[in-house]
Amino acid sequence: MAAIWAGIDAGMTHPHCVAIDESGHRLLSRRVANDEPEFLELLAAVLALGDEVTWGIDLADGGAALAIAILLNHDQTVHYISGRAIHRASESYRGEGKTDANDAAVIADQVRVRRDLHPLRTGDDTVTDLKILTGRRMDLVADRTRTINRLRAQLTGVFPGLERALDLTKAGPLTLLTGYRTPAAIRRIGANRLETWLRNRHVVHSDRLAETAVQAAERQHTSLPGETLAAELVHTLAKEVLGLNQQVAELDKAIEARFREHRDFDVITSMPGLGVILGAEFLAATGGDMAVFGTADRLAGFGGVAPVPRDSGKISGNLKRPQRYSRRLQRVFYTSALFSIRKCEESRRFYDRKRAEGKRHTQAVLTLARRRVNVLWALLRDGRCYEPAPPARAAA
């Protein structure tokens, strides 16, 4: 039986495929369009080279989605290898030139010699939707953060006292800025009328916000250069943030509705600190299939919360944070551990104990996150929800 290994250097428009044999000799090198008929022709050409083909690809979604779907639909074995791993592996091959063909050859050869690569599988429709929805949410949150930063900078150039006094991540201060942005305008309307204006727009604690704004206006009687134009930009940016807040809120509802359809919804959300959004991101980052990882240790390593040894010579027991892991999954584990410290007495006691042992805050939270991975793994394995005290085992 002739074994063939094929590597695909994925691209938005024209991916490149290289097929090699057991000795690493190139049997095929072809650039194709990111189009179904051409992928089917490529698949037929590679299958004609041998009896068994193993594929490798450097993207797990996005521009590689069509190629992966076609290969999986034809019962092909497909492994994912990260771009960073390809870049590092390329240093051990002859020559310094970088081309799509060379990258595809490296992918094929790495799939041939490595045994630790994750196989890609047909995804759960719910998990696929959650990956799309949570990815969109991350983009919106990043856009909102950038817009808030621009808003702060612009408002500081007009009214620094007000920028210092307001929390621009909340709807009330943003609503205020859509109507009043300069010290003179706020002084003219006064606290009482400003409170009424805010209350008519359903702002919570409108009296406190109005008083805060008027106090800031009383401390600045100087009109700064470019105030009129800058105030208009503040108005525009404030409305943009409010619009982004609305989009995020609507997306959160869609994520929750889709997440509730997943079989592990109750199990995942029962973990303290792991709510709807973080739980959905956990599924999006892992694919929802724990069998891919095999053990809780591998899941923790993939999530970047398991230390790795850095021993050399006489130095042993030297543990460091890993460098190759899923940043997205680590954020889920770390953030949920932070939330659990506030909500779960057991997590708080564990955190306090690690702090008392001399660990820094970040180290203590990562240690807690690592412990929580074991708990979550056991819950998903057994299909049961989290309980503060584990159920008693029946006597043998």
Tab-separated table of C-alpha atoms in Angstrom:
chain	number	residue	atom	x	y	z
A	1	MET	CA	0.000	0.000	0.000
A	2	ALA	CA	1.500	3.329	-1.110
A	3	ALA	CA	1.132	6.048	1.514
A	4	ILE	CA	0.933	9.682	0.435
A	5	TRP	CA	1.113	12.859	2.502
A	6	ALA	CA	-0.353	16.074	1.109
A	7	GLY	CA	0.129	19.547	2.519
A	8	ILE	CA	-2.049	22.555	1.712
A	9	ASP	CA	-0.794	26.070	2.240
A	10	ALA	CA	-4.195	27.712	2.576
A	11	GLY	CA	-4.945	31.083	1.046
A	12	MET	CA	-7.875	33.382	0.483
A	13	THR	CA	-7.816	32.983	-3.299
A	14	HIS	CA	-5.225	30.402	-4.445
A	15	PRO	CA	-4.025	27.727	-1.998
A	16	HIS	CA	-1.077	25.526	-2.957
A	17	CYS	CA	-0.864	21.751	-2.506
A	18	VAL	CA	2.214	19.530	-2.435
A	19	ALA	CA	2.065	15.716	-2.189
A	20	ILE	CA	5.063	13.613	-1.102
A	21	ASP	CA	5.825	9.915	-0.692
A	22	GLU	CA	7.436	8.004	2.183
A	23	SER	CA	10.896	9.296	1.275
A	24	GLY	CA	9.745	12.926	1.119
A	25	HIS	CA	9.985	13.084	-2.677
A	26	ARG	CA	7.525	15.522	-4.270
A	27	LEU	CA	4.987	13.766	-6.429
A	28	LEU	CA	2.698	16.722	-7.080
A	29	SER	CA	2.846	20.475	-6.676
A	30	ARG	CA	-0.212	22.415	-7.750
A	31	ARG	CA	-1.708	25.855	-7.182
A	32	VAL	CA	-5.491	25.885	-7.364
A	33	ALA	CA	-8.260	28.417	-6.985
A	34	ASN	CA	-10.299	28.405	-3.800
A	35	ASP	CA	-13.156	26.859	-5.747
A	36	GLU	CA	-14.986	23.530	-5.410
A	37	PRO	CA	-14.435	22.122	-8.940
A	38	GLU	CA	-10.684	22.752	-8.732
A	39	PHE	CA	-10.474	21.209	-5.254
A	40	LEU	CA	-12.281	18.111	-6.516
A	41	GLU	CA	-9.815	17.817	-9.404
A	42	LEU	CA	-6.921	18.201	-6.966
A	43	LEU	CA	-8.395	15.548	-4.666
A	44	ALA	CA	-8.729	13.102	-7.561
A	45	ALA	CA	-5.148	13.784	-8.669
A	46	VAL	CA	-3.720	13.182	-5.199
A	47	LEU	CA	-5.798	10.048	-4.596
A	48	ALA	CA	-4.472	8.644	-7.869
A	49	LEU	CA	-0.933	8.773	-6.458
A	50	GLY	CA	-1.452	6.217	-3.693
A	51	ASP	CA	-3.817	4.050	-1.713
A	52	GLU	CA	-3.789	6.054	1.518
A	53	VAL	CA	-3.532	9.852	1.767
A	54	THR	CA	-3.051	11.942	4.903
A	55	TRP	CA	-3.615	15.663	4.562
A	56	GLY	CA	-2.235	18.625	6.458
A	57	ILE	CA	-3.388	22.245	6.393
A	58	ASP	CA	-2.300	25.436	8.147
A	59	LEU	CA	-5.758	26.894	8.786
A	60	ALA	CA	-8.706	25.332	10.575
A	61	ASP	CA	-11.402	27.685	9.273
A	62	GLY	CA	-11.809	30.910	7.325
A	63	GLY	CA	-10.185	30.667	3.910
A	64	ALA	CA	-9.578	26.942	4.389
A	65	ALA	CA	-13.193	26.076	5.242
A	66	LEU	CA	-14.106	24.922	1.717
A	67	ALA	CA	-11.049	22.700	1.322
A	68	ILE	CA	-11.551	21.126	4.755
A	69	ALA	CA	-15.249	20.478	4.128
A	70	ILE	CA	-14.548	18.799	0.785
A	71	LEU	CA	-11.826	16.588	2.262
A	72	LEU	CA	-13.915	15.551	5.280
A	73	ASN	CA	-16.943	14.883	3.096
A	74	HIS	CA	-14.762	12.447	1.119
A	75	ASP	CA	-13.621	10.645	4.306
A	76	GLN	CA	-10.084	12.016	4.151
A	77	THR	CA	-7.833	12.305	7.218
A	78	VAL	CA	-6.947	15.974	7.729
A	79	HIS	CA	-4.536	17.327	10.355
A	80	TYR	CA	-4.131	20.931	11.405
A	81	ILE	CA	-0.671	22.428	11.898
A	82	SER	CA	-0.314	26.022	13.020
A	83	GLY	CA	1.455	28.698	11.037
A	84	ARG	CA	3.923	29.230	13.880
A	85	ALA	CA	4.847	25.540	13.851
A	86	ILE	CA	5.404	25.689	10.099
A	87	HIS	CA	7.586	28.774	10.443
A	88	ARG	CA	9.764	27.091	13.068
A	89	ALA	CA	9.965	23.830	11.146
A	90	SER	CA	11.008	25.674	7.978
A	91	GLU	CA	14.268	26.667	9.658
A	92	SER	CA	15.403	23.023	9.603
A	93	TYR	CA	14.898	22.643	5.847
A	94	ARG	CA	17.392	23.584	3.142
A	95	GLY	CA	17.271	27.120	1.791
A	96	GLU	CA	15.831	30.355	3.125
A	97	GLY	CA	13.360	31.113	0.364
A	98	LYS	CA	9.694	31.270	1.290
A	99	THR	CA	7.085	30.318	-1.280
A	100	ASP	CA	3.629	28.773	-1.068
A	101	ALA	CA	5.019	25.587	-2.617
A	102	ASN	CA	7.790	25.342	0.001
A	103	ASP	CA	5.343	25.955	2.835
A	104	ALA	CA	3.005	23.273	1.476
A	105	ALA	CA	5.937	20.845	1.249
A	106	VAL	CA	6.895	21.577	4.855
A	107	ILE	CA	3.282	20.948	5.936
A	108	ALA	CA	3.218	17.620	4.099
A	109	ASP	CA	6.540	16.525	5.578
A	110	GLN	CA	5.560	17.567	9.099
A	111	VAL	CA	2.351	15.545	8.823
A	112	ARG	CA	4.483	12.619	7.643
A	113	VAL	CA	6.864	12.644	10.632
A	114	ARG	CA	4.763	14.018	13.497
A	115	ARG	CA	2.297	12.033	15.583
A	116	ASP	CA	0.970	14.796	17.831
A	117	LEU	CA	-1.126	16.807	15.383
A	118	HIS	CA	-4.843	17.324	15.977
A	119	PRO	CA	-7.117	15.704	13.393
A	120	LEU	CA	-9.905	17.892	12.070
A	121	ARG	CA	-13.418	16.515	12.298
A	122	THR	CA	-16.824	17.457	10.994
A	123	GLY	CA	-17.991	20.130	13.410
A	124	ASP	CA	-21.191	20.265	15.404
A	125	ASP	CA	-23.540	22.797	13.772
A	126	THR	CA	-24.182	24.468	17.125
A	127	VAL	CA	-20.460	24.814	17.843
A	128	THR	CA	-19.850	26.149	14.337
A	129	ASP	CA	-22.528	28.804	14.837
A	130	LEU	CA	-21.101	29.703	18.244
A	131	LYS	CA	-17.646	30.087	16.721
A	132	ILE	CA	-19.062	32.559	14.203
A	133	LEU	CA	-21.135	34.451	16.762
A	134	THR	CA	-18.401	34.700	19.407
A	135	GLY	CA	-15.871	35.725	16.773
A	136	ARG	CA	-18.171	38.526	15.685
A	137	ARG	CA	-18.654	39.533	19.317
A	138	MET	CA	-14.909	39.761	19.859
A	139	ASP	CA	-14.647	42.062	16.836
A	140	LEU	CA	-17.438	44.309	18.132
A	141	VAL	CA	-15.946	44.494	21.625
A	142	ALA	CA	-12.558	45.403	20.149
A	143	ASP	CA	-14.210	48.100	17.987
A	144	ARG	CA	-16.013	49.429	21.055
A	145	THR	CA	-12.816	49.600	23.080
A	146	ARG	CA	-11.027	51.500	20.310
A	147	THR	CA	-13.953	53.914	19.928
A	148	ILE	CA	-14.099	54.569	23.674
A	149	ASN	CA	-10.379	55.320	23.690
A	150	ARG	CA	-10.847	57.794	20.833
A	151	LEU	CA	-13.792	59.327	22.680
A	152	ARG	CA	-11.721	59.787	25.830
A	153	ALA	CA	-8.917	61.442	23.898
A	154	GLN	CA	-11.315	63.759	22.075
A	155	LEU	CA	-13.241	64.729	25.217
A	156	THR	CA	-9.995	65.441	27.068
A	157	GLY	CA	-9.188	68.041	24.431
A	158	VAL	CA	-12.491	69.811	25.118
A	159	PHE	CA	-13.472	69.137	28.706
A	160	PRO	CA	-10.828	67.176	30.676
A	161	GLY	CA	-12.680	67.532	33.974
A	162	LEU	CA	-15.772	65.805	32.575
A	163	GLU	CA	-13.729	63.021	30.993
A	164	ARG	CA	-12.100	62.397	34.364
A	165	ALA	CA	-15.441	62.318	36.189
A	166	LEU	CA	-17.376	60.022	33.820
A	167	ASP	CA	-17.250	56.282	33.238
A	168	LEU	CA	-17.549	56.187	29.473
A	169	THR	CA	-18.194	52.449	29.423
A	170	LYS	CA	-21.701	53.058	30.806
A	171	ALA	CA	-24.793	54.138	28.902
A	172	GLY	CA	-25.679	57.126	31.117
A	173	PRO	CA	-22.506	59.177	30.540
A	174	LEU	CA	-22.602	58.295	26.825
A	175	THR	CA	-26.180	59.536	26.593
A	176	LEU	CA	-25.138	62.772	28.311
A	177	LEU	CA	-22.430	63.337	25.688
A	178	THR	CA	-24.908	62.982	22.849
A	179	GLY	CA	-26.613	66.141	24.142
A	180	TYR	CA	-24.132	68.194	26.161
A	181	ARG	CA	-20.355	68.165	25.828
A	182	THR	CA	-18.949	71.608	26.703
A	183	PRO	CA	-18.732	73.360	30.092
A	184	ALA	CA	-20.725	76.365	28.863
A	185	ALA	CA	-23.596	74.226	27.551
A	186	ILE	CA	-23.844	72.268	30.804
A	187	ARG	CA	-23.770	75.428	32.920
A	188	ARG	CA	-26.542	76.953	30.815
A	189	ILE	CA	-28.936	74.059	31.237
A	190	GLY	CA	-28.227	73.631	34.961
A	191	ALA	CA	-28.533	70.563	37.195
A	192	ASN	CA	-32.342	70.411	37.404
A	193	ARG	CA	-33.079	70.660	33.708
A	194	LEU	CA	-30.188	68.345	32.871
A	195	GLU	CA	-31.569	65.764	35.295
A	196	THR	CA	-34.957	65.976	33.592
A	197	TRP	CA	-33.345	65.650	30.170
A	198	LEU	CA	-31.466	62.528	31.272
A	199	ARG	CA	-34.486	61.009	33.031
A	200	ASN	CA	-36.588	61.418	29.887
A	201	ARG	CA	-33.984	59.268	28.126
A	202	HIS	CA	-34.226	56.570	30.808
A	203	VAL	CA	-30.791	57.193	32.317
A	204	VAL	CA	-30.308	55.471	35.678
A	205	HIS	CA	-29.310	57.781	38.580
A	206	SER	CA	-29.866	60.824	36.392
A	207	ASP	CA	-29.679	63.147	39.422
A	208	ARG	CA	-26.152	62.010	40.351
A	209	LEU	CA	-24.931	62.213	36.763
A	210	ALA	CA	-26.380	65.708	36.296
A	211	GLU	CA	-24.768	66.934	39.511
A	212	THR	CA	-21.411	65.437	38.523
A	213	ALA	CA	-21.525	67.122	35.119
A	214	VAL	CA	-22.485	70.526	36.526
A	215	GLN	CA	-19.748	70.377	39.165
A	216	ALA	CA	-17.187	69.630	36.448
A	217	ALA	CA	-18.534	72.516	34.338
A	218	GLU	CA	-18.213	74.958	37.237
A	219	ARG	CA	-14.498	74.169	37.459
A	220	GLN	CA	-13.774	75.060	33.808
A	221	HIS	CA	-14.662	78.461	32.365
A	222	THR	CA	-12.004	78.435	29.640
A	223	SER	CA	-13.046	77.625	26.085
A	224	LEU	CA	-10.342	75.517	24.446
A	225	PRO	CA	-9.210	75.885	20.791
A	226	GLY	CA	-11.252	73.805	18.347
A	227	GLU	CA	-13.969	73.244	20.928
A	228	THR	CA	-16.893	73.352	18.499
A	229	LEU	CA	-15.499	70.790	16.063
A	230	ALA	CA	-14.152	68.574	18.841
A	231	ALA	CA	-17.544	68.609	20.579
A	232	GLU	CA	-19.197	67.424	17.347
A	233	LEU	CA	-16.729	64.537	17.151
A	234	VAL	CA	-17.459	63.651	20.786
A	235	HIS	CA	-21.161	63.513	19.909
A	236	THR	CA	-20.452	61.227	16.932
A	237	LEU	CA	-18.173	58.895	18.918
A	238	ALA	CA	-20.618	58.660	21.826
A	239	LYS	CA	-23.395	57.614	19.454
A	240	GLU	CA	-21.075	55.043	17.877
A	241	VAL	CA	-20.350	53.491	21.278
A	242	LEU	CA	-24.051	53.353	22.105
A	243	GLY	CA	-24.686	51.667	18.765
A	244	LEU	CA	-21.942	49.132	19.411
A	245	ASN	CA	-23.388	48.458	22.866
A	246	GLN	CA	-26.723	47.683	21.241
A	247	GLN	CA	-25.110	45.340	18.718
A	248	VAL	CA	-23.224	43.495	21.450
A	249	ALA	CA	-26.409	43.136	23.524
A	250	GLU	CA	-28.315	41.698	20.555
A	251	LEU	CA	-25.443	39.350	19.775
A	252	ASP	CA	-25.354	38.160	23.401
A	253	LYS	CA	-29.004	37.154	23.090
A	254	ALA	CA	-28.279	35.233	19.895
A	255	ILE	CA	-25.291	33.486	21.511
A	256	GLU	CA	-27.331	32.452	24.538
A	257	ALA	CA	-30.201	31.158	22.394
A	258	ARG	CA	-27.815	29.051	20.276
A	259	PHE	CA	-25.740	27.907	23.249
A	260	ARG	CA	-28.845	26.630	25.048
A	261	GLU	CA	-29.336	24.147	22.220
A	262	HIS	CA	-26.016	22.453	22.968
A	263	ARG	CA	-26.094	19.235	24.972
A	264	ASP	CA	-23.499	20.500	27.482
A	265	PHE	CA	-25.118	23.883	28.194
A	266	ASP	CA	-26.273	23.007	31.724
A	267	VAL	CA	-22.989	21.293	32.585
A	268	ILE	CA	-20.758	24.138	31.410
A	269	THR	CA	-22.802	26.990	32.878
A	270	SER	CA	-23.045	25.207	36.235
A	271	MET	CA	-19.346	25.924	36.807
A	272	PRO	CA	-18.947	29.070	38.965
A	273	GLY	CA	-17.606	31.928	36.867
A	274	LEU	CA	-18.270	30.198	33.553
A	275	GLY	CA	-21.427	31.911	32.312
A	276	VAL	CA	-23.140	32.002	28.943
A	277	ILE	CA	-20.572	34.068	26.997
A	278	LEU	CA	-17.451	32.406	28.393
A	279	GLY	CA	-19.099	29.001	28.085
A	280	ALA	CA	-19.898	29.647	24.431
A	281	GLU	CA	-16.326	30.796	23.834
A	282	PHE	CA	-15.078	27.601	25.504
A	283	LEU	CA	-17.015	25.529	22.981
A	284	ALA	CA	-15.857	27.735	20.108
A	285	ALA	CA	-12.200	27.414	21.146
A	286	THR	CA	-12.249	23.644	21.763
A	287	GLY	CA	-14.820	22.456	19.232
A	288	GLY	CA	-16.830	20.900	22.053
A	289	ASP	CA	-15.349	17.417	21.527
A	290	MET	CA	-13.201	16.522	24.518
A	291	ALA	CA	-12.197	13.214	22.898
A	292	VAL	CA	-9.853	15.209	20.649
A	293	PHE	CA	-7.731	16.090	23.689
A	294	GLY	CA	-7.928	12.728	25.413
A	295	THR	CA	-7.021	13.960	28.899
A	296	ALA	CA	-7.550	16.988	31.112
A	297	ASP	CA	-3.792	17.583	31.039
A	298	ARG	CA	-3.790	18.036	27.267
A	299	LEU	CA	-6.779	20.361	27.472
A	300	ALA	CA	-4.978	22.429	30.116
A	301	GLY	CA	-1.860	22.514	27.942
A	302	PHE	CA	-3.858	23.617	24.914
A	303	GLY	CA	-5.432	26.339	27.061
A	304	GLY	CA	-2.087	27.621	28.348
A	305	VAL	CA	-2.764	27.038	32.053
A	306	ALA	CA	-0.410	24.083	32.539
A	307	PRO	CA	3.253	24.964	33.241
A	308	VAL	CA	5.907	23.270	31.126
A	309	PRO	CA	9.374	22.202	32.323
A	310	ARG	CA	12.466	24.160	31.303
A	311	ASP	CA	15.149	21.859	32.707
A	312	SER	CA	18.735	21.874	31.534
A	313	GLY	CA	21.857	20.294	32.972
A	314	LYS	CA	21.784	20.459	36.748
A	315	ILE	CA	18.667	22.627	36.754
A	316	SER	CA	15.508	20.598	37.344
A	317	GLY	CA	12.004	21.406	38.447
A	318	ASN	CA	12.127	24.690	36.528
A	319	LEU	CA	8.548	25.334	35.387
A	320	LYS	CA	7.617	28.131	33.004
A	321	ARG	CA	4.492	29.377	31.275
A	322	PRO	CA	4.023	27.746	27.849
A	323	GLN	CA	4.500	29.699	24.650
A	324	ARG	CA	2.386	27.581	22.302
A	325	TYR	CA	-1.260	27.524	23.307
A	326	SER	CA	-4.671	28.908	22.410
A	327	ARG	CA	-4.792	32.523	23.601
A	328	ARG	CA	-8.552	32.517	23.258
A	329	LEU	CA	-9.007	29.445	25.461
A	330	GLN	CA	-6.543	30.749	28.037
A	331	ARG	CA	-8.571	33.951	28.302
A	332	VAL	CA	-11.691	31.851	28.954
A	333	PHE	CA	-9.984	29.824	31.687
A	334	TYR	CA	-8.299	32.838	33.288
A	335	THR	CA	-11.349	35.134	33.216
A	336	SER	CA	-13.687	32.453	34.549
A	337	ALA	CA	-11.245	31.746	37.383
A	338	LEU	CA	-11.259	35.444	38.284
A	339	PHE	CA	-15.066	35.493	38.373
A	340	SER	CA	-15.176	32.292	40.443
A	341	ILE	CA	-13.057	33.916	43.162
A	342	ARG	CA	-15.911	36.371	43.727
A	343	LYS	CA	-18.750	33.866	43.465
A	344	CYS	CA	-17.432	30.568	44.847
A	345	GLU	CA	-16.168	30.169	48.413
A	346	GLU	CA	-14.142	27.094	47.477
A	347	SER	CA	-12.330	28.992	44.708
A	348	ARG	CA	-11.734	31.919	47.052
A	349	ARG	CA	-10.182	29.674	49.693
A	350	PHE	CA	-7.942	28.025	47.097
A	351	TYR	CA	-6.839	31.414	45.759
A	352	ASP	CA	-6.135	32.771	49.256
A	353	ARG	CA	-4.117	29.667	50.100
A	354	LYS	CA	-1.931	30.075	47.033
A	355	ARG	CA	-1.420	33.757	47.804
A	356	ALA	CA	-0.390	32.825	51.343
A	357	GLU	CA	2.153	30.412	49.857
A	358	GLY	CA	3.832	33.384	48.165
A	359	LYS	CA	2.389	33.221	44.663
A	360	ARG	CA	1.655	36.458	42.848
A	361	HIS	CA	-1.912	37.278	41.850
A	362	THR	CA	-1.535	36.088	38.264
A	363	GLN	CA	0.183	32.870	39.356
A	364	ALA	CA	-2.546	32.124	41.897
A	365	VAL	CA	-5.302	32.697	39.324
A	366	LEU	CA	-3.571	30.472	36.751
A	367	THR	CA	-3.144	27.752	39.373
A	368	LEU	CA	-6.842	27.998	40.170
A	369	ALA	CA	-7.668	27.889	36.460
A	370	ARG	CA	-5.598	24.715	36.071
A	371	ARG	CA	-7.485	23.072	38.924
A	372	ARG	CA	-10.817	24.113	37.422
A	373	VAL	CA	-9.899	22.446	34.106
A	374	ASN	CA	-9.802	19.090	35.919
A	375	VAL	CA	-13.223	19.774	37.434
A	376	LEU	CA	-14.756	20.852	34.131
A	377	TRP	CA	-13.251	17.855	32.373
A	378	ALA	CA	-14.787	15.467	34.928
A	379	LEU	CA	-18.181	17.166	34.664
A	380	LEU	CA	-18.214	16.894	30.867
A	381	ARG	CA	-17.017	13.301	31.020
A	382	ASP	CA	-19.736	12.278	33.490
A	383	GLY	CA	-22.435	14.551	32.085
A	384	ARG	CA	-23.310	16.064	35.456
A	385	CYS	CA	-23.567	19.611	36.756
A	386	TYR	CA	-21.212	21.206	39.247
A	387	GLU	CA	-21.929	20.801	42.953
A	388	PRO	CA	-19.958	22.443	45.770
A	389	ALA	CA	-19.467	19.035	47.376
A	390	PRO	CA	-18.916	16.016	45.097
A	391	PRO	CA	-21.475	13.204	45.386
A	392	ALA	CA	-20.532	10.398	47.754
A	393	ARG	CA	-19.389	7.198	46.078
A	394	ALA	CA	-21.324	4.040	46.712
A	395	ALA	CA	-19.590	1.465	48.919
A	396	ALA	CA	-17.924	-1.354	47.025
